[in-house]
Structures are given as C-alpha cells and as structure tokens.
Amino acid sequence: MRFRLANSILVTVMLLSLAVEPGLFVWSQTPPYDLKIIWVKVSNPTSRSEYTYGVCLRDQYLYVVGFENQTDTAINYAWRIEQRSLVDGSLINNMSISFTYNGDNRLFDCVANDTHVIAVGRYYRPTTPAPYDYVVGLAVVDRSTFTATIYYVNPDTYDDTAYSVDTNSTPLYLAGSSRYSGPPYDLDTLTMSLNPQTGYVISRKVRISTGNDELFSVAVNPVTGEPWFAGYYTGGDGAPRWGIRVYSRDFGQVKASDLTDALGHAYSIAFDAQGNAFVAGSTGVRKYSSDGTYLRNVTYVSGIKPCITRAASL
C-alpha cells in the first residue's frame, strides 16, 4: 500500500481480489480519532490480474499508478495511470502505456507538482546483456493534456527498479534496487538524483555488499532539503536490518547511514514541521532528529507492515 496525507484526509490503495481499489479515508482531528471510509472505487479495466502501488495528490485530484495485464497467456504488463476526483473518486482521465517487448512492467510511486505528474517504476528493455534487461522508467505526465513522455534511466549491466520518488523542487530523488548478479540474484540499494524533465542522471549510487540490500522509500526533509532513504541491508549474520540513509542534497556526502541495527525492514518515512523524521518498519516506528540523531522508538505486534504518509496539502 501507499498512503498520502492531505490535511485530515488519508488516501490509500488496496488490493481486493484482483481489482484495483483506490479508497479515501478521513478521520477526526480530536479524540476518539474516528476513521471512516468516504469512498472506494473499483478499477479493473482488462478483467485480468492488475495492481496499484502508488498515489499522489495535487489540488483536488488523486493520481493512481500501477499496471494492467494485457494478455491471458504471457506476462505483458502495461503501465496504468489514473486521474480521479479527490471528492468522490470519479475517474477523470486514464492512460495505459504499452511497450515494444512483453515484460513485468510496473509503476510503483508518483509525485505531482503544478504542471506534471512524475511516475517511476521499471520496464523491460532487452538491450543489455541477459539477464539484465530491466531499466528504471519514468512517465512524465502533462496534467493539462494528460499526455505522457517516457524516459529510461541509465541502462547498464544491472537490473534496476525504482520503488519510490520524492522531490521538493528539483532534482528528483529515486530509491530502489539494482540486481548485479545471478542466479541466485544479489540485490543492492539504488539511489538516484536526476532532472525530472529529461531523465538525465545527476548522480547515481549503488551500494555493493555481500548480501541483499534494497531501498523501499525516499522522502525529502522539508526543513533541510536532504533526501532520506529507507529499506534494509544484510547484516554480518545474514539477517536483514533496517537500512536508513541520509544524503546531502547534491549526493556528495552521506550525512548518516544505517542508523539502527533493528532486525527487519524499514518501509516508509514522514517528517514533522521541525524536520524530525519518523521511520516505520517491521518492528515499530523510530523518531530521529533532522541530523539523524535517534530520539525514541515505538514498537508494535510483529507481522504488521506499515507505510506512513508523506505530507501533502490541498
């Protein structure tokens, strides 16, 4: 699931059966903080297996990204982007983006500004030596015409996937994974800083380690402007541990790295008005100051996989 917060409105997408289910929730600002469903919409355009992974908000619109399955006999996924009313969930615009080669093409996250929606994920582009055929893909959607320009980022001898994107102006920051060997496959964290209009990579970092590492989320601190990344890394004992990293805006300096040895995965990041970070993971929520200093921790029952919101305003 992916969440976005807009004042007292929480927007998320859910998977019920095989359909895409964007839903809108609101809760009260005072106790008992009642949560109620305002609307739920079903979107299953091909009547096949389809998924939605990310949402982003701008003005009175909700943008939903994922994929649709275009065939019954092979993996032939197309990117799907929907524009919906934030008020009642009605579908305003939608597009499907197909590719020359059949593959596991997916969009995982998006951000929106006054003029564009930028969605990120991966698509199959077999121009690199097999089996390294997936590249990071961006769909830059003009909000006024609802047309998209597609970019691919840095095709090389890796399989690259972007799971998350954020920005506070320019550049865009992407988080994901890079597969550099196989089989069996090794995954390593992928961080990118790039120009949102051209797909030109300003900086790219892949951390090669002895185990599997991935980043699931990136969020830009509204006070410092520095990008924070959350995911996991493999410890010396082979067990996954929370991976939290803070970079300078130009990617020239790692400000903080691996801020905890907590077992499991870190999934998402949010900030308060003072720039303090809240990182949610498989064992709880950890609070850090804007410079990465640990402040406190809240634990909860194992098995929960949280994804806390990033702030957005209507």
Tab-separated table of C-alpha atoms in Angstrom:
chain	number	residue	atom	x	y	z
A	1	MET	CA	0.000	0.000	0.000
A	2	ARG	CA	0.956	3.620	-0.481
A	3	PHE	CA	-0.516	6.448	1.600
A	4	ARG	CA	-0.741	10.201	1.136
A	5	LEU	CA	-1.972	12.719	3.698
A	6	ALA	CA	-3.863	15.898	2.823
A	7	ASN	CA	-4.948	17.848	5.866
A	8	SER	CA	-7.303	15.375	7.603
A	9	ILE	CA	-7.704	13.171	4.539
A	10	LEU	CA	-5.811	9.912	4.184
A	11	VAL	CA	-5.692	8.329	0.745
A	12	THR	CA	-4.613	4.756	0.133
A	13	VAL	CA	-4.968	1.991	-2.413
A	14	MET	CA	-5.869	-1.587	-1.547
A	15	LEU	CA	-5.953	-4.897	-3.335
A	16	LEU	CA	-9.257	-6.722	-3.020
A	17	SER	CA	-9.336	-9.872	-5.111
A	18	LEU	CA	-7.753	-8.985	-8.469
A	19	ALA	CA	-9.073	-5.446	-8.770
A	20	VAL	CA	-7.504	-2.109	-8.117
A	21	GLU	CA	-9.215	-0.371	-5.206
A	22	PRO	CA	-8.339	3.275	-4.568
A	23	GLY	CA	-10.004	4.438	-1.351
A	24	LEU	CA	-10.373	7.713	0.501
A	25	PHE	CA	-10.467	7.887	4.302
A	26	VAL	CA	-10.898	10.762	6.752
A	27	TRP	CA	-10.579	10.890	10.498
A	28	SER	CA	-11.335	13.458	13.167
A	29	GLN	CA	-8.630	15.799	14.489
A	30	THR	CA	-9.699	15.240	18.100
A	31	PRO	CA	-10.280	12.083	20.172
A	32	PRO	CA	-11.525	9.451	19.540
A	33	TYR	CA	-9.920	9.974	16.087
A	34	ASP	CA	-12.658	8.140	14.245
A	35	LEU	CA	-11.681	6.649	10.900
A	36	LYS	CA	-14.325	6.152	8.251
A	37	ILE	CA	-14.459	5.284	4.586
A	38	ILE	CA	-15.629	8.115	2.326
A	39	TRP	CA	-15.446	6.229	-0.953
A	40	VAL	CA	-13.992	3.146	-2.588
A	41	LYS	CA	-13.737	2.720	-6.365
A	42	VAL	CA	-13.042	-0.449	-8.337
A	43	SER	CA	-10.851	-0.190	-11.411
A	44	ASN	CA	-10.242	-3.432	-13.291
A	45	PRO	CA	-10.193	-2.370	-16.962
A	46	THR	CA	-8.948	-5.641	-18.507
A	47	SER	CA	-10.696	-8.061	-16.083
A	48	ARG	CA	-7.297	-9.662	-15.505
A	49	SER	CA	-4.810	-9.538	-12.649
A	50	GLU	CA	-3.953	-5.866	-12.022
A	51	TYR	CA	-2.315	-3.919	-9.224
A	52	THR	CA	-1.997	-0.392	-7.952
A	53	TYR	CA	1.045	0.605	-5.905
A	54	GLY	CA	1.193	4.389	-5.539
A	55	VAL	CA	-0.890	7.534	-5.191
A	56	CYS	CA	-0.080	11.243	-5.242
A	57	LEU	CA	-2.229	14.331	-4.701
A	58	ARG	CA	-2.408	17.759	-6.271
A	59	ASP	CA	-5.185	20.329	-5.977
A	60	GLN	CA	-8.461	18.387	-5.960
A	61	TYR	CA	-7.074	15.416	-7.871
A	62	LEU	CA	-5.777	11.984	-6.937
A	63	TYR	CA	-3.315	10.222	-9.258
A	64	VAL	CA	-3.063	6.427	-9.052
A	65	VAL	CA	-0.254	4.379	-10.644
A	66	GLY	CA	0.313	0.665	-11.191
A	67	PHE	CA	-0.042	-1.795	-14.054
A	68	GLU	CA	-2.632	-3.655	-16.087
A	69	ASN	CA	-2.272	-7.097	-17.657
A	70	GLN	CA	-2.828	-7.045	-21.415
A	71	THR	CA	-2.853	-10.767	-22.170
A	72	ASP	CA	-4.041	-14.037	-20.671
A	73	THR	CA	-1.126	-16.148	-21.891
A	74	ALA	CA	2.065	-14.224	-21.092
A	75	ILE	CA	3.490	-11.545	-18.843
A	76	ASN	CA	2.604	-8.443	-20.819
A	77	TYR	CA	2.082	-5.632	-18.341
A	78	ALA	CA	1.344	-2.041	-19.320
A	79	TRP	CA	1.796	0.950	-17.066
A	80	ARG	CA	-1.513	2.438	-15.933
A	81	ILE	CA	-2.098	5.953	-14.619
A	82	GLU	CA	-5.468	7.266	-13.453
A	83	GLN	CA	-6.625	10.760	-12.519
A	84	ARG	CA	-9.549	10.784	-10.090
A	85	SER	CA	-11.564	13.315	-8.174
A	86	LEU	CA	-10.455	13.543	-4.571
A	87	VAL	CA	-14.029	14.390	-3.607
A	88	ASP	CA	-15.894	11.321	-4.848
A	89	GLY	CA	-13.306	9.138	-6.605
A	90	SER	CA	-14.841	9.527	-10.051
A	91	LEU	CA	-12.489	8.716	-12.933
A	92	ILE	CA	-11.468	11.817	-14.882
A	93	ASN	CA	-8.633	10.555	-17.088
A	94	ASN	CA	-6.666	7.360	-17.531
A	95	MET	CA	-3.906	6.022	-19.730
A	96	SER	CA	-2.224	2.706	-20.477
A	97	ILE	CA	1.384	2.749	-21.650
A	98	SER	CA	2.479	-0.335	-23.568
A	99	PHE	CA	5.998	-1.298	-24.573
A	100	THR	CA	7.586	-2.997	-27.544
A	101	TYR	CA	8.645	-6.045	-25.549
A	102	ASN	CA	6.423	-8.064	-23.246
A	103	GLY	CA	7.582	-7.921	-19.649
A	104	ASP	CA	6.912	-7.255	-15.990
A	105	ASN	CA	6.470	-3.502	-16.454
A	106	ARG	CA	5.225	-1.700	-13.334
A	107	LEU	CA	4.836	1.768	-11.855
A	108	PHE	CA	5.351	1.936	-8.098
A	109	ASP	CA	5.144	5.571	-6.999
A	110	CYS	CA	4.499	9.128	-8.157
A	111	VAL	CA	4.811	12.800	-7.231
A	112	ALA	CA	2.795	15.721	-8.593
A	113	ASN	CA	3.501	19.433	-8.973
A	114	ASP	CA	1.572	22.299	-10.568
A	115	THR	CA	2.212	21.135	-14.135
A	116	HIS	CA	3.227	17.459	-14.155
A	117	VAL	CA	2.822	14.056	-12.535
A	118	ILE	CA	6.025	12.012	-12.458
A	119	ALA	CA	5.615	8.258	-12.004
A	120	VAL	CA	8.508	5.822	-11.557
A	121	GLY	CA	8.989	2.091	-11.845
A	122	ARG	CA	10.619	-0.243	-14.330
A	123	TYR	CA	10.172	-1.668	-17.795
A	124	TYR	CA	11.631	-4.415	-19.937
A	125	ARG	CA	14.158	-3.180	-22.461
A	126	PRO	CA	16.313	-6.077	-23.683
A	127	THR	CA	19.262	-4.084	-24.984
A	128	THR	CA	21.687	-5.053	-22.235
A	129	PRO	CA	23.284	-8.486	-21.774
A	130	ALA	CA	20.791	-11.008	-20.423
A	131	PRO	CA	19.522	-11.424	-17.777
A	132	TYR	CA	19.959	-7.697	-17.021
A	133	ASP	CA	17.057	-6.356	-19.045
A	134	TYR	CA	15.039	-4.066	-16.760
A	135	VAL	CA	15.705	-0.339	-16.513
A	136	VAL	CA	14.282	2.417	-14.340
A	137	GLY	CA	11.450	4.090	-16.209
A	138	LEU	CA	9.765	7.460	-15.735
A	139	ALA	CA	6.428	8.644	-17.061
A	140	VAL	CA	6.248	12.456	-17.045
A	141	VAL	CA	2.568	13.326	-17.446
A	142	ASP	CA	1.400	16.778	-18.514
A	143	ARG	CA	-1.515	17.492	-16.189
A	144	SER	CA	-3.253	19.872	-18.621
A	145	THR	CA	-3.319	17.481	-21.598
A	146	PHE	CA	-2.915	14.167	-19.731
A	147	THR	CA	-0.231	13.007	-22.157
A	148	ALA	CA	2.982	11.293	-21.114
A	149	THR	CA	6.626	11.359	-22.127
A	150	ILE	CA	8.591	8.214	-21.256
A	151	TYR	CA	12.218	8.200	-20.139
A	152	TYR	CA	14.523	5.380	-19.198
A	153	VAL	CA	17.389	5.934	-16.817
A	154	ASN	CA	20.944	4.657	-17.127
A	155	PRO	CA	20.595	1.245	-18.786
A	156	ASP	CA	23.673	-0.841	-17.951
A	157	THR	CA	24.637	-4.316	-16.802
A	158	TYR	CA	22.210	-4.132	-13.875
A	159	ASP	CA	18.508	-4.807	-13.497
A	160	ASP	CA	17.272	-1.556	-11.958
A	161	THR	CA	13.896	-0.854	-10.329
A	162	ALA	CA	12.678	2.396	-8.750
A	163	TYR	CA	10.164	1.872	-5.934
A	164	SER	CA	9.848	5.413	-4.624
A	165	VAL	CA	10.261	9.031	-5.729
A	166	ASP	CA	10.197	12.397	-3.980
A	167	THR	CA	11.263	15.991	-4.552
A	168	ASN	CA	10.843	19.419	-3.020
A	169	SER	CA	11.567	21.198	-6.324
A	170	THR	CA	14.494	19.782	-8.280
A	171	PRO	CA	16.076	17.324	-8.579
A	172	LEU	CA	14.038	14.150	-8.240
A	173	TYR	CA	15.288	11.527	-5.814
A	174	LEU	CA	14.646	7.847	-6.541
A	175	ALA	CA	15.056	4.793	-4.319
A	176	GLY	CA	15.043	1.167	-5.340
A	177	SER	CA	17.179	-1.877	-6.020
A	178	SER	CA	19.802	-2.978	-8.507
A	179	ARG	CA	20.381	-6.637	-9.370
A	180	TYR	CA	24.030	-7.222	-10.207
A	181	SER	CA	24.485	-10.976	-10.369
A	182	GLY	CA	22.562	-14.137	-10.790
A	183	PRO	CA	21.185	-16.614	-10.466
A	184	PRO	CA	20.965	-16.648	-7.475
A	185	TYR	CA	20.424	-12.915	-7.639
A	186	ASP	CA	22.016	-10.297	-5.418
A	187	LEU	CA	20.164	-7.041	-4.837
A	188	ASP	CA	21.737	-3.771	-3.792
A	189	THR	CA	20.355	-0.381	-2.942
A	190	LEU	CA	19.899	2.091	-5.757
A	191	THR	CA	19.718	5.839	-5.172
A	192	MET	CA	19.402	8.418	-7.929
A	193	SER	CA	19.215	12.154	-8.298
A	194	LEU	CA	18.008	13.281	-11.717
A	195	ASN	CA	16.490	16.021	-13.825
A	196	PRO	CA	12.718	15.448	-13.877
A	197	GLN	CA	12.168	16.746	-17.422
A	198	THR	CA	14.952	14.943	-19.266
A	199	GLY	CA	15.634	11.835	-17.227
A	200	TYR	CA	19.280	12.882	-17.112
A	201	VAL	CA	21.028	11.338	-14.129
A	202	ILE	CA	22.801	13.893	-11.971
A	203	SER	CA	24.100	11.276	-9.580
A	204	ARG	CA	23.688	7.554	-9.140
A	205	LYS	CA	24.862	5.347	-6.321
A	206	VAL	CA	24.715	1.583	-5.979
A	207	ARG	CA	25.961	0.128	-2.719
A	208	ILE	CA	27.575	-3.224	-3.425
A	209	SER	CA	27.538	-5.511	-0.398
A	210	THR	CA	27.913	-9.167	0.438
A	211	GLY	CA	24.156	-9.631	0.883
A	212	ASN	CA	20.848	-8.372	-0.411
A	213	ASP	CA	20.035	-4.684	0.156
A	214	GLU	CA	17.009	-2.742	-1.073
A	215	LEU	CA	15.505	0.697	-0.579
A	216	PHE	CA	11.718	0.974	-0.498
A	217	SER	CA	11.154	4.653	0.197
A	218	VAL	CA	12.651	8.122	-0.232
A	219	ALA	CA	11.392	11.365	1.310
A	220	VAL	CA	12.868	14.859	1.266
A	221	ASN	CA	13.179	16.618	4.618
A	222	PRO	CA	11.123	19.835	4.300
A	223	VAL	CA	13.483	21.747	6.599
A	224	THR	CA	16.949	20.673	5.408
A	225	GLY	CA	16.080	19.649	1.842
A	226	GLU	CA	18.107	16.464	2.314
A	227	PRO	CA	16.801	13.134	0.964
A	228	TRP	CA	16.257	10.276	3.416
A	229	PHE	CA	16.124	6.669	2.205
A	230	ALA	CA	14.638	3.644	3.985
A	231	GLY	CA	14.882	-0.080	3.282
A	232	TYR	CA	17.077	-2.864	4.587
A	233	TYR	CA	20.613	-4.197	4.449
A	234	THR	CA	22.005	-7.623	5.231
A	235	GLY	CA	23.968	-7.865	8.462
A	236	GLY	CA	27.038	-9.988	9.068
A	237	ASP	CA	24.834	-12.786	10.361
A	238	GLY	CA	22.808	-12.810	7.138
A	239	ALA	CA	19.705	-11.301	8.761
A	240	PRO	CA	18.008	-8.214	7.281
A	241	ARG	CA	18.257	-4.986	9.282
A	242	TRP	CA	16.689	-1.577	8.920
A	243	GLY	CA	18.591	0.500	6.401
A	244	ILE	CA	18.234	4.272	6.845
A	245	ARG	CA	20.484	6.658	4.965
A	246	VAL	CA	20.660	10.458	4.720
A	247	TYR	CA	22.439	12.198	1.834
A	248	SER	CA	23.355	15.801	1.185
A	249	ARG	CA	21.200	17.444	-1.480
A	250	ASP	CA	23.896	17.032	-4.135
A	251	PHE	CA	24.585	13.404	-3.143
A	252	GLY	CA	28.166	14.434	-2.437
A	253	GLN	CA	28.077	13.369	1.197
A	254	VAL	CA	26.465	10.608	3.216
A	255	LYS	CA	25.201	12.509	6.254
A	256	ALA	CA	24.093	9.410	8.167
A	257	SER	CA	23.966	5.695	7.402
A	258	ASP	CA	22.417	2.581	8.950
A	259	LEU	CA	21.012	4.476	11.927
A	260	THR	CA	19.882	1.345	13.737
A	261	ASP	CA	20.633	-2.365	13.893
A	262	ALA	CA	16.938	-3.257	14.316
A	263	LEU	CA	16.018	-6.524	12.622
A	264	GLY	CA	13.614	-6.446	9.692
A	265	HIS	CA	12.804	-3.814	7.100
A	266	ALA	CA	12.153	-0.069	7.122
A	267	TYR	CA	9.305	0.766	4.761
A	268	SER	CA	8.472	4.464	4.818
A	269	ILE	CA	9.430	7.939	6.066
A	270	ALA	CA	7.500	11.037	7.137
A	271	PHE	CA	8.580	14.387	8.616
A	272	ASP	CA	7.047	16.875	11.003
A	273	ALA	CA	7.253	20.659	10.668
A	274	GLN	CA	10.549	20.750	12.587
A	275	GLY	CA	12.229	18.293	10.223
A	276	ASN	CA	12.168	15.343	12.633
A	277	ALA	CA	11.913	12.033	10.792
A	278	PHE	CA	9.522	9.175	11.561
A	279	VAL	CA	10.602	5.892	10.001
A	280	ALA	CA	8.123	2.998	10.001
A	281	GLY	CA	9.290	-0.580	9.719
A	282	SER	CA	8.563	-4.178	10.554
A	283	THR	CA	9.041	-3.755	14.312
A	284	GLY	CA	7.880	-0.219	15.029
A	285	VAL	CA	8.281	3.481	14.326
A	286	ARG	CA	11.548	5.251	15.109
A	287	LYS	CA	11.922	9.006	15.501
A	288	TYR	CA	15.105	10.844	14.517
A	289	SER	CA	16.134	14.476	14.590
A	290	SER	CA	16.854	16.189	11.270
A	291	ASP	CA	20.563	15.326	11.588
A	292	GLY	CA	19.867	11.621	12.143
A	293	THR	CA	20.112	11.537	15.936
A	294	TYR	CA	17.923	8.804	17.440
A	295	LEU	CA	15.144	10.195	19.672
A	296	ARG	CA	12.650	7.453	20.500
A	297	ASN	CA	11.017	4.215	19.361
A	298	VAL	CA	7.509	2.792	19.441
A	299	THR	CA	7.119	-0.967	18.925
A	300	TYR	CA	4.074	-2.972	17.952
A	301	VAL	CA	2.970	-6.525	17.281
A	302	SER	CA	5.121	-8.407	14.787
A	303	GLY	CA	3.683	-9.106	11.371
A	304	ILE	CA	2.474	-5.550	10.737
A	305	LYS	CA	3.952	-3.915	7.626
A	306	PRO	CA	3.317	-0.186	7.968
A	307	CYS	CA	3.634	2.569	5.424
A	308	ILE	CA	3.223	6.021	6.947
A	309	THR	CA	2.258	9.072	4.967
A	310	ARG	CA	4.154	11.898	3.402
A	311	ALA	CA	2.537	15.286	3.825
A	312	ALA	CA	0.648	16.961	1.009
A	313	SER	CA	-1.668	19.962	1.062
A	314	LEU	CA	-4.865	20.622	-0.809
